[in-house]
Coordinates of C-alpha atoms in Angstrom, one line a residue:
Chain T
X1 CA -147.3 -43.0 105.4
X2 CA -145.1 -42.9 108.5
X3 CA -143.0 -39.5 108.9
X4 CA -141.7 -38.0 111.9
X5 CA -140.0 -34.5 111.2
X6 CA -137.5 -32.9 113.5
X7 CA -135.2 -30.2 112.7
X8 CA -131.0 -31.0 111.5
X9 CA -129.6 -29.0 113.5
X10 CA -129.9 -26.4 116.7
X11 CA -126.8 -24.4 118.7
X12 CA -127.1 -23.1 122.3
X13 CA -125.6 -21.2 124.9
X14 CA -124.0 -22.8 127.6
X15 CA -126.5 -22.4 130.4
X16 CA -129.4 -21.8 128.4
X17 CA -132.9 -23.1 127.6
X18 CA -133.2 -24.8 124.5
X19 CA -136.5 -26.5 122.7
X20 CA -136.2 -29.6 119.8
X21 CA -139.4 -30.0 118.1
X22 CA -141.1 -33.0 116.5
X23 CA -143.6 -33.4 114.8
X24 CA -145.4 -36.7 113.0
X25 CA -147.4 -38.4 111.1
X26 CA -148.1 -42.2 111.8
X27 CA -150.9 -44.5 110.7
X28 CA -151.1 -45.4 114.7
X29 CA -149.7 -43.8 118.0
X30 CA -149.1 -45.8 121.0
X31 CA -146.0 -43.5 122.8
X32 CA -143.5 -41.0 121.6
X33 CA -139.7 -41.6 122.9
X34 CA -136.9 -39.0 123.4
X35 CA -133.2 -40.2 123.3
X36 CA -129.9 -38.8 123.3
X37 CA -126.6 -39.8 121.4
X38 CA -123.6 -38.4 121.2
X39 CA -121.2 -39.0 118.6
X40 CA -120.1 -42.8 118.0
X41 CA -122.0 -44.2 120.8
X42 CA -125.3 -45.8 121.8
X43 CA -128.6 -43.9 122.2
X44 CA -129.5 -43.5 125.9
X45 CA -133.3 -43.4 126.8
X46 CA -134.1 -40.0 128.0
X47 CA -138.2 -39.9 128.3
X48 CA -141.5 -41.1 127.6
X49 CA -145.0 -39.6 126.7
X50 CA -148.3 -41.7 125.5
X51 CA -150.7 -38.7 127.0
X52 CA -151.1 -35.1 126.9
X53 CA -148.8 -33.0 128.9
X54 CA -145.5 -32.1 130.3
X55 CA -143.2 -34.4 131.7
X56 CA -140.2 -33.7 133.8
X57 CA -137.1 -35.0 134.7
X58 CA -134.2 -33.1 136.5
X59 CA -133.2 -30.9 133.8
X60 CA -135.0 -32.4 130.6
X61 CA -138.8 -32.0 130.4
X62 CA -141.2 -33.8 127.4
X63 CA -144.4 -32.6 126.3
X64 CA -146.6 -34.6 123.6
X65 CA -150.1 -33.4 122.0
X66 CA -151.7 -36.1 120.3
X67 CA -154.1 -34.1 118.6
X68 CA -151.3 -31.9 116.9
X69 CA -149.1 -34.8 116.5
X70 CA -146.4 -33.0 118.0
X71 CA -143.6 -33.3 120.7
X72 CA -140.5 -31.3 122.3
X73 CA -138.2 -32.2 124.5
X74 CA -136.8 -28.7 126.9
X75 CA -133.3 -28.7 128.3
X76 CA -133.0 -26.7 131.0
X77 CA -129.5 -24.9 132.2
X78 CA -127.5 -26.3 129.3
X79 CA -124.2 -27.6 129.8
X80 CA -121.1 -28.8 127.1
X81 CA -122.0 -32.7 127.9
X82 CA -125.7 -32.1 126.5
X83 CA -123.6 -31.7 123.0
X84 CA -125.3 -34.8 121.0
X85 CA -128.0 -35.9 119.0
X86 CA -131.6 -36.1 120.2
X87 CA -133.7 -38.7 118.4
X88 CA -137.8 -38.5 118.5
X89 CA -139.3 -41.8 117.9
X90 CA -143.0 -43.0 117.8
X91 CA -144.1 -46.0 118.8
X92 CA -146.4 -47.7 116.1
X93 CA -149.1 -49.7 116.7
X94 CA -150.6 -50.8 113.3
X95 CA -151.1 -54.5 112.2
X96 CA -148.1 -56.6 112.2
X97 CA -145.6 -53.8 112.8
X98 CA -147.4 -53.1 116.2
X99 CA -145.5 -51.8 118.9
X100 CA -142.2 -50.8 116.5
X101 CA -140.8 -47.5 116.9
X102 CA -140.1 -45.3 114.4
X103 CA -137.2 -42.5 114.5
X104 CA -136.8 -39.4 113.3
X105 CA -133.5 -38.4 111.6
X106 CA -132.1 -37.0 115.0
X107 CA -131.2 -32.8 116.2
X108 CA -127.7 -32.5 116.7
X109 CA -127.5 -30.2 119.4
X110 CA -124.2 -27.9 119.7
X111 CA -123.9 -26.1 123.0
X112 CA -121.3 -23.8 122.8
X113 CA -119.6 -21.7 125.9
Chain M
X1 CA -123.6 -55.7 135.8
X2 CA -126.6 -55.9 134.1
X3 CA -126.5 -54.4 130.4
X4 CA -126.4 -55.4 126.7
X5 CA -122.9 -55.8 125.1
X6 CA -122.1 -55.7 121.0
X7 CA -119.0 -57.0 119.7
X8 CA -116.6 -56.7 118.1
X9 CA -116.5 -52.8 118.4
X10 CA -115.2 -52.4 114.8
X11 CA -115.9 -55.4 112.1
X12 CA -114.1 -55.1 108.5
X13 CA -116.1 -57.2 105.6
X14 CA -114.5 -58.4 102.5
X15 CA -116.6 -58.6 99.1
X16 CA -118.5 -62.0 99.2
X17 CA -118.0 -62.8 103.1
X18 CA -120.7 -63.4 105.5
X19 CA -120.1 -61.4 108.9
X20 CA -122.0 -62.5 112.2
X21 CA -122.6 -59.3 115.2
X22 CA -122.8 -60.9 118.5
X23 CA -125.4 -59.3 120.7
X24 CA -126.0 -60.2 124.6
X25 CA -128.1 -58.8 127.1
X26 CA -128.1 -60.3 131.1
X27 CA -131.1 -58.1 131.8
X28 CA -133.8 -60.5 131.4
X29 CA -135.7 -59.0 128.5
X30 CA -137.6 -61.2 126.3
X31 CA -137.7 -58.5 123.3
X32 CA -134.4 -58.1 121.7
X33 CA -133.9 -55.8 118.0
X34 CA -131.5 -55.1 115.4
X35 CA -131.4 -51.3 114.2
X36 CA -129.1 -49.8 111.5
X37 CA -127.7 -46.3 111.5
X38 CA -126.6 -44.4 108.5
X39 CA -125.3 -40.7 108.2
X40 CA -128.4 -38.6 108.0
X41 CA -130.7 -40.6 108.7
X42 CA -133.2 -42.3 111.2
X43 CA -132.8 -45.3 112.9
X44 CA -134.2 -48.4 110.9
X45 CA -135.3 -52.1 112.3
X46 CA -133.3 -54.9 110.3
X47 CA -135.2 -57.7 112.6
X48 CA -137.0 -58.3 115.7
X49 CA -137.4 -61.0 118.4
X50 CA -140.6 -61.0 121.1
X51 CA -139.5 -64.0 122.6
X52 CA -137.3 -67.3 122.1
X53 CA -136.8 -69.3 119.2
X54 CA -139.2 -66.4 117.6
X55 CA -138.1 -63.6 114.9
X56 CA -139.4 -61.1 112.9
X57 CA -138.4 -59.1 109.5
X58 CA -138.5 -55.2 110.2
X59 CA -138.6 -52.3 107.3
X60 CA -134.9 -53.8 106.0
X61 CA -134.3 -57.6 106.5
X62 CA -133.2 -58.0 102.7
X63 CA -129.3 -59.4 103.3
X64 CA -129.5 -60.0 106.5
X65 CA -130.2 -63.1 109.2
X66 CA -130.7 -63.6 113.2
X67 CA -131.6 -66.1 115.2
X68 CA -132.7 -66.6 118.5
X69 CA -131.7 -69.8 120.3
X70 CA -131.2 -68.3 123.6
X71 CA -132.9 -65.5 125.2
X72 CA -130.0 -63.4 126.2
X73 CA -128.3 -63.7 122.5
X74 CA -129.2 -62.5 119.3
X75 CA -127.0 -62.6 116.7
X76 CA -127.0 -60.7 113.6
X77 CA -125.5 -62.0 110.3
X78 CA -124.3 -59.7 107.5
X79 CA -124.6 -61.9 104.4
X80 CA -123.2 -61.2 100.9
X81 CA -126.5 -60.5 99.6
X82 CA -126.2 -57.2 101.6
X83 CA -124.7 -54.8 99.0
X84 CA -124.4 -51.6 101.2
X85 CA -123.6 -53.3 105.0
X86 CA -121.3 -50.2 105.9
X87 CA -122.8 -48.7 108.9
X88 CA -123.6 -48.3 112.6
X89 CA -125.3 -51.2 113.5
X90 CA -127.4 -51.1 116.9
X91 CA -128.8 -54.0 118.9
X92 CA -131.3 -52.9 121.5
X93 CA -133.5 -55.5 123.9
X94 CA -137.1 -54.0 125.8
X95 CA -139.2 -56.5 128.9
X96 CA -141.7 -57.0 126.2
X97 CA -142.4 -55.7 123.3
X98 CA -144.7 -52.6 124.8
X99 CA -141.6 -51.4 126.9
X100 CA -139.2 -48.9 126.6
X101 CA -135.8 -50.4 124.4
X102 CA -132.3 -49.9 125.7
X103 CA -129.4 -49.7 123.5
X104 CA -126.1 -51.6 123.1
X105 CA -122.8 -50.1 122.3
X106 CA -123.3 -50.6 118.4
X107 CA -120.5 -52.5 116.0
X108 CA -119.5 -50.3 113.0
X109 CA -119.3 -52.5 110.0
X110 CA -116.6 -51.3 107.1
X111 CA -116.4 -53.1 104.0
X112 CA -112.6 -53.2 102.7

């Protein structure tokens, strides 16, 4: 079965560090993609990982084990506008559904003063 | 500018009516999607186009229809068959299929 597991719900500190897990399980693997929504409006593409390691970004870093079947996405120096959901999805690459991505439920991330 | 646009922002359904999203995208992409949102829960692919006059059922095409006459539209119809269409719907288009997927604004469908 396909399941990618992320937790509900997290709350930082303004100017903090804060991790988001996700984990999954997928019958194939060909990338893992970290967005960000906030309330009401579209998902904006935040990063990319189809190897090992760390990948960074300004303020947002992704690391992805394939091994462990695992993700996070780190944001660094937190500020109010990083309120929103952050979605994990996996991009599939099984038979006919190849190269469809799969989402987890979404983190919604409250950063408070 | 280049981008993908949804409309109408808000769409209201009546029992038995057929509703069509519009979906555009002037960025060039040949892979355009349709995603649904519901509190709670993930993302999920109504349909899927790699390419022109080419379409594909994702995990929950039951009640719904697209079509793709034109490579910067892809329309999403709403049909009556659809029993549950409240929701956030989200239209999202990628180069190819292999590529990262940019997002629309997303039309919110309410049934009245």
């Amino acid at each position: 079965g396909q399941n990618i597991d992320q937790p509900t719900e997290m709350t930082a500190t303004e100017g903090a560090i804060v991790q988001i897990n996700c984990t999954y399980q997928t019958s194939g693997f060909n990338g893992l993609f970290w967005y960000q929504q906030h309330a009401g409006e579209a998902p904006t593409f935040l990063s990319y990982n189809v190897l090992d390691g760390l990948e960074e970004k300004g303020r947002f870093s992704s690391f992805l084990s394939r091994s462990k079947g695992y993700s996070y996405l780190l944001l660094k120096e937190l500020q109010m506008k990083d309120s929103a959901s952050y979605l994990c999805a996996v991009r599939d690459q099984d038979g006919g559904s190849q190269g469809n991505l799969i989402f987890g439920k979404g983190t919604k991330l409250s950063v408070k003063p | 500018d280049g981008g993908i646009t949804q409309s109408p922002k808000y769409l209201f359904r009546k029992e038995g009516q057929n509703v069509t999203l519009s979906c555009e995208q002037n960025l060039n992409h040949d892979a355009m999607y349709w995603y649904r949102q519901d509190p709670g829960q993930g993302l999920r692919l109504i349909y899927y186009s790699q390419i022109v006059n080419d379409f594909q059922k994702g995990d929950i095409a039951e009640g719904y229809s697209v079509s793709r006459e034109k490579k910067e539209s892809f329309p999403l119809t709403v049909t009556s068959a659809q029993k549950n269409p409240t929701a956030f719907y989200l239209c999202a288009s990628s180069p190819t299929r292999q590529e990262t997927q940019y997002f629309g604004p997303g039309t919110r469908l309410l049934v009245l």
